[in-house]
Coordinates of C-alpha atoms in Angstrom, one line a residue:
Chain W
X1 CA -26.3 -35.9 3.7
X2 CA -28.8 -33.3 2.3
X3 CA -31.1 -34.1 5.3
X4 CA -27.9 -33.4 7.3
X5 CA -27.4 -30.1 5.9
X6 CA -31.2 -28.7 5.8
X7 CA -31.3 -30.0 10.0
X8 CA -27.9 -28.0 10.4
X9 CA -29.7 -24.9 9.0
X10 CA -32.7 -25.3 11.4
X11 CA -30.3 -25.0 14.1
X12 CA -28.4 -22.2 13.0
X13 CA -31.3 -20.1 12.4
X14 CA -33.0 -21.1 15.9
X15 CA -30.7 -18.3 17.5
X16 CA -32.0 -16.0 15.2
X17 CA -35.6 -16.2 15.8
X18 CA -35.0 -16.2 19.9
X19 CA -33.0 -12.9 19.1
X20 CA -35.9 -11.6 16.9
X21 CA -38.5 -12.8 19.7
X22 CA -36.7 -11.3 22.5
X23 CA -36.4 -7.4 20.4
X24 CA -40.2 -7.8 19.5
X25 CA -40.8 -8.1 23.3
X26 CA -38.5 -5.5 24.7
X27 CA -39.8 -3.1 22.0
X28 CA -43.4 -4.0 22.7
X29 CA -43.2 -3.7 26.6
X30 CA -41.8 -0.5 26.1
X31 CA -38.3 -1.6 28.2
X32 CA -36.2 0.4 26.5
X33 CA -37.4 4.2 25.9
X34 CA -40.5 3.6 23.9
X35 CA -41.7 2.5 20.7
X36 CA -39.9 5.7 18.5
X37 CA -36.5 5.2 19.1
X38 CA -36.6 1.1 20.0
X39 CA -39.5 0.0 17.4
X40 CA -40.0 -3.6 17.6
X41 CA -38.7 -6.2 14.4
X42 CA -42.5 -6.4 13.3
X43 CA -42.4 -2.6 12.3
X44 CA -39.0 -2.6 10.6
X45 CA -40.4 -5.6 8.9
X46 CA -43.5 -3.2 7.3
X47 CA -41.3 -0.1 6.7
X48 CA -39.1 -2.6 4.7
X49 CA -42.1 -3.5 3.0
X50 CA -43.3 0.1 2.5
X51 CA -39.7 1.2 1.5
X52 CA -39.7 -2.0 -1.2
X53 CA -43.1 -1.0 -2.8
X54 CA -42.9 2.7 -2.8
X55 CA -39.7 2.0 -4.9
X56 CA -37.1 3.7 -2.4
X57 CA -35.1 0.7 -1.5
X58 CA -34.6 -0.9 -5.1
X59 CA -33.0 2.0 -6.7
X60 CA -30.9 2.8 -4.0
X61 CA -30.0 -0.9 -3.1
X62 CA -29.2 -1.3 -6.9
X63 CA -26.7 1.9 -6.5
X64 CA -24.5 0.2 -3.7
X65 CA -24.9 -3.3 -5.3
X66 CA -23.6 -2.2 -9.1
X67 CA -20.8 -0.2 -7.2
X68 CA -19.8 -2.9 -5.2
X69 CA -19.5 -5.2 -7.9
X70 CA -17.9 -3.4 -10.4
X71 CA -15.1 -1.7 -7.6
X72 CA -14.7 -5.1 -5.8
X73 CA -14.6 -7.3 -8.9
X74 CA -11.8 -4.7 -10.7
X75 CA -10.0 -4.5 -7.9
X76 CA -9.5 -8.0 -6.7
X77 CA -8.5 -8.8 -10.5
X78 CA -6.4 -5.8 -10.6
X79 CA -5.0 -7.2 -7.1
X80 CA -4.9 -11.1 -8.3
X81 CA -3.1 -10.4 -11.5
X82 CA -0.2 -8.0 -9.7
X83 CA -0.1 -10.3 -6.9
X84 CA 0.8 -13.1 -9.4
X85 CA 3.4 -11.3 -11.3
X86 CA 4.7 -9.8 -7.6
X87 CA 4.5 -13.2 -6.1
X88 CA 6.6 -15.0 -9.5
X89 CA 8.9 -12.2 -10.3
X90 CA 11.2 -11.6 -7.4
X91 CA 12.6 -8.6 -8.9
X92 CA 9.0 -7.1 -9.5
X93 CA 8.2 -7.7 -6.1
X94 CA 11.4 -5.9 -4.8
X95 CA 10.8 -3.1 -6.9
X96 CA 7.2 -2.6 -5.5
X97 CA 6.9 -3.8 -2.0
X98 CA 8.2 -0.3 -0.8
X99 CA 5.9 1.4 -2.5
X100 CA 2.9 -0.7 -2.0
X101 CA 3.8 -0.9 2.0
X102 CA 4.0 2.5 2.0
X103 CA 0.2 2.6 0.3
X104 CA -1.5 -0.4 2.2
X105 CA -1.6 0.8 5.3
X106 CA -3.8 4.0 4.0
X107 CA -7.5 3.1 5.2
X108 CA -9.6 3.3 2.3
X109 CA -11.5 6.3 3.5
X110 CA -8.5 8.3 4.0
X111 CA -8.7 8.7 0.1
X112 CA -12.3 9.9 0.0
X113 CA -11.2 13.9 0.2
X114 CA -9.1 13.0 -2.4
X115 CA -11.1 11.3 -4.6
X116 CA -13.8 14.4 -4.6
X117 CA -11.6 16.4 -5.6
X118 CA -10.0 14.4 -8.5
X119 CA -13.3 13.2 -9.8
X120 CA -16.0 14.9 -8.8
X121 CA -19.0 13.2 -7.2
X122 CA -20.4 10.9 -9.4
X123 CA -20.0 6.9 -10.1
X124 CA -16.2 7.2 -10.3
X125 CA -15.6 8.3 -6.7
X126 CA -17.3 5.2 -5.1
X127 CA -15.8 2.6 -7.7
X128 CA -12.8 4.1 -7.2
X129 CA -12.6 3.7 -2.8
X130 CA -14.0 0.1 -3.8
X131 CA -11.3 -1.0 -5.7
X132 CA -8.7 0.2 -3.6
X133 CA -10.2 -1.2 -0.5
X134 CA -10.0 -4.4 -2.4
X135 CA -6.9 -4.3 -4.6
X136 CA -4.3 -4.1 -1.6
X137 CA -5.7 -7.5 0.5
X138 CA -6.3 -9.0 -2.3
X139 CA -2.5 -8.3 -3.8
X140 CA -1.6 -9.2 -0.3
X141 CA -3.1 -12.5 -0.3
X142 CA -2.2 -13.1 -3.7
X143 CA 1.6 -12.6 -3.1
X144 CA 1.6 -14.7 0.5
X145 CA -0.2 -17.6 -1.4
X146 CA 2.3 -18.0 -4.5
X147 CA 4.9 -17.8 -1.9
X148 CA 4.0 -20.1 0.7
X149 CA 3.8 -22.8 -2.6
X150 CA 6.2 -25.4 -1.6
X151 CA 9.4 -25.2 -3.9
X152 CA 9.6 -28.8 -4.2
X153 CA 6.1 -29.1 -6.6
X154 CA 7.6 -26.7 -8.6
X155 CA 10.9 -28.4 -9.4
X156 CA 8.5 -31.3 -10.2
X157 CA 6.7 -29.7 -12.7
X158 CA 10.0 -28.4 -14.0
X159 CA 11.6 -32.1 -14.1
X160 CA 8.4 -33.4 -15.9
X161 CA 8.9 -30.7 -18.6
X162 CA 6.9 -27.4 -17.4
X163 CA 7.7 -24.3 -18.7
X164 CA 8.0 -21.8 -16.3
X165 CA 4.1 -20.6 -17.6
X166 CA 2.8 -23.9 -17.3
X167 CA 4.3 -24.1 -13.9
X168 CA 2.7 -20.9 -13.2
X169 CA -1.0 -21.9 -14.3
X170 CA -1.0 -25.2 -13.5
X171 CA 1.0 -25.1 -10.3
X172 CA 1.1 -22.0 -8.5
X173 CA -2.0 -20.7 -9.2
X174 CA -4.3 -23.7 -7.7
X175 CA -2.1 -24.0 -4.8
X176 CA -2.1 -20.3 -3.8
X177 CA -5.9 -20.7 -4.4
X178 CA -6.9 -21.0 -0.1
X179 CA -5.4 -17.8 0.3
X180 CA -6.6 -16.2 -2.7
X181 CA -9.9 -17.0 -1.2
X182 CA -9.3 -16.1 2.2
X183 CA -8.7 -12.1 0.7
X184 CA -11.7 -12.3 -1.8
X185 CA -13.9 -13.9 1.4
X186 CA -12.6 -11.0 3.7
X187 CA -12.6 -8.4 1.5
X188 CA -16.0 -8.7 -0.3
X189 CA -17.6 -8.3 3.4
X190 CA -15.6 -4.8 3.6
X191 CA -16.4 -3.6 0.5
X192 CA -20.3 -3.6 1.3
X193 CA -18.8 -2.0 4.5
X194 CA -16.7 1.0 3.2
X195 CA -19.6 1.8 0.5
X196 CA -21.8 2.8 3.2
X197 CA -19.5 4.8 4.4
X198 CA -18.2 6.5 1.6
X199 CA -22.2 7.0 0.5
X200 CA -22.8 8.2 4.0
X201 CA -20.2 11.1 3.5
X202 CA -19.8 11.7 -0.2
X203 CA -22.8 10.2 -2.1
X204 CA -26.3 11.0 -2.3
X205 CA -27.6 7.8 -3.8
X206 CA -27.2 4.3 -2.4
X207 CA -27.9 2.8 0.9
X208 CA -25.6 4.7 2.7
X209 CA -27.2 7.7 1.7
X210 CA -30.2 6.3 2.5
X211 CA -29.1 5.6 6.1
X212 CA -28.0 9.7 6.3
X213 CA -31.4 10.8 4.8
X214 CA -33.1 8.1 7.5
X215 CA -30.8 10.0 10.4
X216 CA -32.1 13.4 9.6
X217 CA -35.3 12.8 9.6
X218 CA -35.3 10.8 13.0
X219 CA -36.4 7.3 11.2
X220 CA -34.8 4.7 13.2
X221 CA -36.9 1.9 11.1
X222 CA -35.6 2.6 8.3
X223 CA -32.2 3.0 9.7
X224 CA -32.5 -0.4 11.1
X225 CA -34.2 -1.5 8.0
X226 CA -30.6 -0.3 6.2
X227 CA -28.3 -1.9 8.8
X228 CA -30.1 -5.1 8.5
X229 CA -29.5 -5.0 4.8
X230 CA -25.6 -4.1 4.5
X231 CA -25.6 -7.0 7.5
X232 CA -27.3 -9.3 5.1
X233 CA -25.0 -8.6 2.1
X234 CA -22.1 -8.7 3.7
X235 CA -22.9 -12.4 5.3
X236 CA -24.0 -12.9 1.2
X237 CA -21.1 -12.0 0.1
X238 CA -19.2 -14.0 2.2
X239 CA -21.1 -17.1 1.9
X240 CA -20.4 -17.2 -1.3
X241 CA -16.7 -17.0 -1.6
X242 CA -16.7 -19.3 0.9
X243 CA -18.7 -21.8 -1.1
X244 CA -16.5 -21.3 -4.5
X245 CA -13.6 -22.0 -2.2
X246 CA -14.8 -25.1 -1.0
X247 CA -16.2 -26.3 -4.6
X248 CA -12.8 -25.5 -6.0
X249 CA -10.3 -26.7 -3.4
X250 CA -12.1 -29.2 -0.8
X251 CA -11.8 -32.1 -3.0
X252 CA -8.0 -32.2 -2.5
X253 CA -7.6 -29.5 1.0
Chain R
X1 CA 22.1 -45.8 -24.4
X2 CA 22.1 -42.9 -21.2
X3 CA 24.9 -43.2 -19.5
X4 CA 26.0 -40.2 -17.2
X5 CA 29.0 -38.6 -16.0
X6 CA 30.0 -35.8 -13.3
X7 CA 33.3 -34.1 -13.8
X8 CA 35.0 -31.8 -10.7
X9 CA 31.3 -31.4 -9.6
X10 CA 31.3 -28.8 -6.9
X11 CA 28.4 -27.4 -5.0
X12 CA 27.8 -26.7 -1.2
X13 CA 29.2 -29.6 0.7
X14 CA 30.7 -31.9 -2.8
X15 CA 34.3 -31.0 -3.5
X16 CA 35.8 -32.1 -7.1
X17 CA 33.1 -35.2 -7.3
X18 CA 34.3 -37.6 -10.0
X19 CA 31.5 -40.5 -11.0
X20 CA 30.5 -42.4 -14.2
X21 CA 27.0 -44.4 -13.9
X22 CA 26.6 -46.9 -17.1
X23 CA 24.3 -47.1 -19.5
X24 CA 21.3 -49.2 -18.2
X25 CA 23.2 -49.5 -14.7
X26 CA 21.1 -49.4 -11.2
X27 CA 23.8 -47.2 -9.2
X28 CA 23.3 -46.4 -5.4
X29 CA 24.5 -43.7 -4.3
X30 CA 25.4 -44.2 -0.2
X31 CA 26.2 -42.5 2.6
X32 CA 24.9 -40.6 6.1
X33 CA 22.7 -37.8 6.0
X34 CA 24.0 -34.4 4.8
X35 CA 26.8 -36.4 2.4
X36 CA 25.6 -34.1 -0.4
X37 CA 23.7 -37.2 -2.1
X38 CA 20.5 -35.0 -2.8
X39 CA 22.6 -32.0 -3.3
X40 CA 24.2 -34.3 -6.6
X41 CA 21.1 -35.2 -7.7
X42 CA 19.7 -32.2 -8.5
X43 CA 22.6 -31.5 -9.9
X44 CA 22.4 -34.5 -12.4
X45 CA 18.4 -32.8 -12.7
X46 CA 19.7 -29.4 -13.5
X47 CA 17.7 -27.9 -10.8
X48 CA 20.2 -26.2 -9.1
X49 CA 24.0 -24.2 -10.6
X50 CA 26.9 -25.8 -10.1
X51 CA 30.9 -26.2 -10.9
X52 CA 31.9 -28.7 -13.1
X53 CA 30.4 -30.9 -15.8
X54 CA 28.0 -33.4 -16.0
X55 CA 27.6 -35.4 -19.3
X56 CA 24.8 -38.2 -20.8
X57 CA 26.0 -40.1 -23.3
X58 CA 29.6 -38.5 -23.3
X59 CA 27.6 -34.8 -24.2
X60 CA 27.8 -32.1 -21.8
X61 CA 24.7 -31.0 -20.5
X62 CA 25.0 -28.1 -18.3
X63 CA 23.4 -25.2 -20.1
X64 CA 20.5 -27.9 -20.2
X65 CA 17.7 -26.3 -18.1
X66 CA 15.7 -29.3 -16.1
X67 CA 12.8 -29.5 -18.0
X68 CA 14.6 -30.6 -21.5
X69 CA 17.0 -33.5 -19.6
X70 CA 14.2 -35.9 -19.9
X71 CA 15.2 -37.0 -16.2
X72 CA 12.5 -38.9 -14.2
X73 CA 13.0 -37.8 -10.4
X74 CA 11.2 -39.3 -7.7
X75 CA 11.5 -36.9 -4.8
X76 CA 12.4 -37.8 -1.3
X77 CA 8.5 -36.1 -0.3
X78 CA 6.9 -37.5 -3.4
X79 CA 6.1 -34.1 -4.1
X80 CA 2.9 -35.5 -5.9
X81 CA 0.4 -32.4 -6.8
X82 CA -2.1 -32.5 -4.0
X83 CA -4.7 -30.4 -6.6
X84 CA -4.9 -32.6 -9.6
X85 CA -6.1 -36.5 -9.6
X86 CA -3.5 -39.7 -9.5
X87 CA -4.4 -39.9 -13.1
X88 CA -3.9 -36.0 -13.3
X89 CA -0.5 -36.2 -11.8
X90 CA 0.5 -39.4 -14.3
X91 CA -0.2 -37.3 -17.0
X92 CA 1.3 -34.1 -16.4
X93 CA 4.2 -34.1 -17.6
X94 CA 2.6 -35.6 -21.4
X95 CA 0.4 -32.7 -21.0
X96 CA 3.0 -30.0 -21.0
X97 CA 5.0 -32.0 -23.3
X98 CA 1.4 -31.5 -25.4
X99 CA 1.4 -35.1 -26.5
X100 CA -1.9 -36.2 -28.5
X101 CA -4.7 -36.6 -26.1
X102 CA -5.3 -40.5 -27.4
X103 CA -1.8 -41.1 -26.5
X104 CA -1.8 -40.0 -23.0
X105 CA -4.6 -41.8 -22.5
X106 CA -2.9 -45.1 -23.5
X107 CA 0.4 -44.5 -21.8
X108 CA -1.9 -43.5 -18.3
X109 CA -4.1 -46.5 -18.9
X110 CA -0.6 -48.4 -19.4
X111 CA 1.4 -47.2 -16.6
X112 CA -1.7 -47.4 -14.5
X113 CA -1.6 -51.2 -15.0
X114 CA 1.9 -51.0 -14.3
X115 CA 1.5 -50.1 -11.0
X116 CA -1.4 -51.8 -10.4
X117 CA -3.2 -48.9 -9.2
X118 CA -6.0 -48.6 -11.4
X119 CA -8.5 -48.8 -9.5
X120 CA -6.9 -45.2 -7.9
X121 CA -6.8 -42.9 -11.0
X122 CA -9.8 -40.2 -9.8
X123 CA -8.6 -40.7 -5.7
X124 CA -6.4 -37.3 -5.0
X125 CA -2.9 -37.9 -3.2
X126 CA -4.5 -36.9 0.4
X127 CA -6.6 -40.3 0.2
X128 CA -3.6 -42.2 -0.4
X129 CA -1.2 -44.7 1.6
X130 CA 2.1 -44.3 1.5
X131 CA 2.9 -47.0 -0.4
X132 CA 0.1 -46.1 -3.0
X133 CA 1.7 -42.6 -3.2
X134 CA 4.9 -43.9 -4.0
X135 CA 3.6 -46.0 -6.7
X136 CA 1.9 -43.4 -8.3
X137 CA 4.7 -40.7 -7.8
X138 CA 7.1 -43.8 -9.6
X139 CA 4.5 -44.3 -12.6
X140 CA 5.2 -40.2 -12.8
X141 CA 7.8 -40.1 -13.2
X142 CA 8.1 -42.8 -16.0
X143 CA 5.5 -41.4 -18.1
X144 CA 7.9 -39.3 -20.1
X145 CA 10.1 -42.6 -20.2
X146 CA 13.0 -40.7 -19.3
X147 CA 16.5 -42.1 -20.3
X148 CA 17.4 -41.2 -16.6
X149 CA 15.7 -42.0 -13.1
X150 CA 16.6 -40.5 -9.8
X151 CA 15.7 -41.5 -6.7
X152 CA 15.9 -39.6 -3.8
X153 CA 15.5 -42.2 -0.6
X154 CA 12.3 -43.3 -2.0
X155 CA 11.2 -45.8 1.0
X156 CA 12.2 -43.7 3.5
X157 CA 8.9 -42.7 4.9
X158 CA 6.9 -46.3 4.6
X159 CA 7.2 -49.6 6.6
X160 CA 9.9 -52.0 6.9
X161 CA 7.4 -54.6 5.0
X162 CA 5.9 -51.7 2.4
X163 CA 9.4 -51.0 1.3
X164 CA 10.6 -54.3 0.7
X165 CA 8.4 -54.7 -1.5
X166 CA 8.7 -52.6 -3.3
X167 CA 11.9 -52.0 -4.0
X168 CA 11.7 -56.1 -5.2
X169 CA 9.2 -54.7 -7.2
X170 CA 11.2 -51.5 -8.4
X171 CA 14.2 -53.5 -9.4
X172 CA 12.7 -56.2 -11.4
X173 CA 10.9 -53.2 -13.5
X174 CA 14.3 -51.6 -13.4
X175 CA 15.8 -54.4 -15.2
X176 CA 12.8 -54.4 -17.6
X177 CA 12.8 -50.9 -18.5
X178 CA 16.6 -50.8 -19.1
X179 CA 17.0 -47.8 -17.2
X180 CA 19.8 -46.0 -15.8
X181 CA 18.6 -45.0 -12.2
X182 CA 20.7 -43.4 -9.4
X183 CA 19.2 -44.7 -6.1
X184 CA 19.8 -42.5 -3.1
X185 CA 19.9 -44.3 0.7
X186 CA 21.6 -43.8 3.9
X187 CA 20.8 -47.6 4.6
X188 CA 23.8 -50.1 3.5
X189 CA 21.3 -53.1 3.6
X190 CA 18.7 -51.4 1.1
X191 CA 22.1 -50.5 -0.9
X192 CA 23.4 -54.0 -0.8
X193 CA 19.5 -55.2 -1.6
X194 CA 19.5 -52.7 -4.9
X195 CA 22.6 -51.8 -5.9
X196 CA 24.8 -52.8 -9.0
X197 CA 27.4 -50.8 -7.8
X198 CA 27.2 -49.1 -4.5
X199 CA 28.9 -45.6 -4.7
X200 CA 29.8 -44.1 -1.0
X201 CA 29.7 -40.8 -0.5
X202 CA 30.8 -38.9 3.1
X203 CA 31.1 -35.1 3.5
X204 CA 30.7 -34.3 -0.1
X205 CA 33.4 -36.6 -1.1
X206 CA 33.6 -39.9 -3.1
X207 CA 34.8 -42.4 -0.3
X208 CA 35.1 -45.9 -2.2
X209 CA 32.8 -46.9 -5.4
X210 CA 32.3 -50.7 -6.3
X211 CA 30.2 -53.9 -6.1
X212 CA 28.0 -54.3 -3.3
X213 CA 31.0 -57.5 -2.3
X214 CA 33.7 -55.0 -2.8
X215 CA 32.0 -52.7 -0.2
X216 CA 30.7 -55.1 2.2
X217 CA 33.9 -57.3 2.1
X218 CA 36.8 -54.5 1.5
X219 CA 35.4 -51.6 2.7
X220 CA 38.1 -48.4 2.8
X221 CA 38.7 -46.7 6.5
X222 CA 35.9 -43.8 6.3
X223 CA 33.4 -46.6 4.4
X224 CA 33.8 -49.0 7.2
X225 CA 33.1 -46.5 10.1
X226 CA 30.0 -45.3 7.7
X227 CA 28.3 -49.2 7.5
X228 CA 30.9 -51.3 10.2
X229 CA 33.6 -54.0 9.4
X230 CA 32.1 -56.9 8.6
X231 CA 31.5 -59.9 10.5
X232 CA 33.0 -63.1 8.6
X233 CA 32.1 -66.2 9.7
X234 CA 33.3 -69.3 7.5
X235 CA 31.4 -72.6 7.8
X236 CA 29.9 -75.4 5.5
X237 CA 26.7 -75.4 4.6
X238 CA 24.4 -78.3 3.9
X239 CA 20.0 -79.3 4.3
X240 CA 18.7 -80.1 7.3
X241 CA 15.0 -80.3 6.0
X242 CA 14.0 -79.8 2.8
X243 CA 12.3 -76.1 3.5
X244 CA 15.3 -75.1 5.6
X245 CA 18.7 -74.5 5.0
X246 CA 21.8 -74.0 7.3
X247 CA 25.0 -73.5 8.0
X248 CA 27.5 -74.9 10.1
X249 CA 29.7 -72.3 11.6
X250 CA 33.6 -74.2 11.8
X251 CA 35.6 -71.2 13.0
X252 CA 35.8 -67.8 13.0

């Protein structure tokens, strides 16, 4: 089985390195207008390395990483804990659906002016676009998981003595679990996105300001250098979720 | 002692339903498919409101809420938790009951044996047969060893052979456990198989209620276009070899 998986990798990452190849060519045989503006993966592989040593990527790396955890990790707990109560309490979810559809739709962004104004620019700001880029999916997908629970295992539990708690816990949660999963999976990849962003326009520390700093001064490297990062996080992030998802439900899915 | 009784029960298609099921009795409860059989036993359950009264043991139970009837209910879809583990599922209801761990243990162990599906307690219900999901969603529903069992067309989804055996199997433990079950079927000859008394039940109304003979041999007008007038044929019946036996048909 293991030497399954390791032979499974070989061929995913066989695309990859023709990809790389192919760049490192192009760039080299000057196809595409020269070495500045089209530098080939070699050279983004040094300024990465230049970047690392001369201790500018860390610090700003470490910027977007704590705000991304701390935003995406309140927010989808913020989300998963109303999406339970919405998703269980009919009456709750009546009361809030208007004003949460009303919300939803609001890109994340949008709130950015907003935000400056209300707090300043500091760590707030970020945090704050994080979690609400997470906390409506995740509410979303919370509240379409406890519903799409079929009825019938919850009379069960009720028959074999569950309190409407235990059903909760032991019942509804698990089972709304896939698409709990599918929202934290989805939604982990966007926050990496819309904290580039919101560095790119608001922030001065982080990758995304990195990437402005990069623009200004005409460094596609390091641009690419940045790209290739948030690219590699956002796959991270995803990967992950998607291998708690499968350790947690695969065994009975 | 359980015995149960449903006074003017009315809900959706059951108008003024009047039954007693006795203590220890197997009852089957008969008829074509939207009758309103389901609709009374979750009724009986307390899973869904209705008009009327239903009583165990001569008390009324309505303000009862279904998870202090001590009912055992095995659902039409099994309904077995597809997250926890056959032993898991067993055991759930002595977990939320918060019963000693040492004693679920030995009434899992027990049941398990029961069943003979032992050798199942860590496979999850997706790795199950049919048959093996209706054992284990039977041994659920016995673990709180409720007073009461309902069962809601158990068989319907397995094979002719499957379900033969075991609902031999079901009624000999029946008759062991002393339980009062309700058995719910559309299928006369699974009634006739089961049934101590057979009660018929058409359009939400009680057509005719009595001994599987009494049904098959007097059946009332809207029985007999439910299961068919019966065919008599009288003849004498003797041994022809010693393994089979046969009858002679004289008239009919």
């Amino acid at each position: 089985m293991k030497r399954y998986k390791i032979l499974k990798l070989k061929w995913e990452i066989i695309p990859i390195i023709i990809f790389l190849g192919i760049w490192e060519i192009i760039a080299r045989l000057n196809l595409i207008s020269g070495h500045f503006f089209f530098p080939p993966f070699s050279t983004i592989v040094t300024e990465f390395w230049y970047l690392t040593v001369n201790g500018v990527l860390g610090p700003n790396f470490l910027s977007s990483l704590i705000r991304v955890l701390v935003g995406f990790s309140t927010g989808s707990i913020a989300g998963l804990l109303m999406g339970i109560i919405m998703g269980w309490s009919e009456v709750t979810n009546k009361a809030l659906s208007p004003i949460i559809s009303l919300i939803y739709p609001i890109p994340a962004l949008g709130w950015l002016p907003l935000l400056m104004l209300w707090f300043g620019i500091g760590e707030i700001l970020p945090i704050t676009i994080i979690f609400i880029c997470s906390f409506f999916p995740i509410l979303y997908n919370t509240v379409t998981g406890i519903n799409n629970v079929n009825k019938n295992y919850i009379f069960a539990a009720r028959i074999l003595g569950a309190s409407d708690l235990k059903i909760l816990v032991t019942i509804v949660v698990p089972l709304a679990l896939p698409n709990i999963f599918t929202g934290l999976r989805l939604e982990s990849g966007m926050a990496w996105r819309v904290i580039i962003a919101a560095e790119m326009v608001a922030i001065p520390t982080g990758i995304g300001a990195l990437l402005m700093k990069a623009e200004s001064l005409i460094r596609i490297d390091i641009i690419i250098v940045c790209l290739i990062i948030l690219g590699v996080m956002c796959l991270s992030f995803e990967i992950f979720f998607t291998f708690l998802e499968k350790k947690l439900t695969n065994r009975w899915r | 002692m359980s015995s149960i009784k449903l006074k003017d029960i009315s809900k959706y298609v059951c108008k003024n339903v009047n039954l007693e099921i006795f203590d220890k009795e197997l009852l089957v409860l008969l008829g074509p498919n939207g009758a309103g059989k389901s609709t009374l036993l979750n009724i009986i359950a307390g899973l869904i409101d209705y008009q009327g009264s239903v009583f165990f043991d001569h008390k009324p139970v309505d303000k009862l809420p279904a998870n202090k009837r001590r009912i055992g209910y095995l659902f039409q879809e099994l309904n077995l938790f597809p997250h926890i583990d056959v032993a898991g599922n067993i055991a759930y209801g002595l977990r939320v009951q918060k019963q000693s761990q040492n004693e679920i243990k030995v009434r899992v162990e027990n049941l398990l044996q029961i069943m003979k599906i032992k050798h199942l307690s860590s496979y999850y219900p997706k790795q199950l047969s049919g048959g093996e999901k209706q054992r284990v969603a039977l041994a659920r529903a016995l673990a709180n060893s409720p007073s009461i069992l309902l069962l809601d067309e158990p068989m319907n989804s397995l094979d002719y052979r499957t379900s033969k055996y075991l609902r031999t199997e079901f009624k000999i433990l029946q008759k062991k456990l002393e339980i009062t079950t309700i058995y719910v079927t559309h299928n006369f000859y699974e009634a006739d198989e089961m049934a101590d008394r057979i009660a018929v039940l058409d359009k939400g109304k009680l057509e005719q209620v009595g001994s599987p003979e009494e049904i098959f041999f007097h059946p009332t007008k809207a029985v007999s276009d439910f299961i068919g007038e019966p065919n008599i044929l009288n003849g004498d019946y003797y041994h022809r070899l010693s393994f089979l036996k046969s009858t002679e048909i004289k008239d009919h």
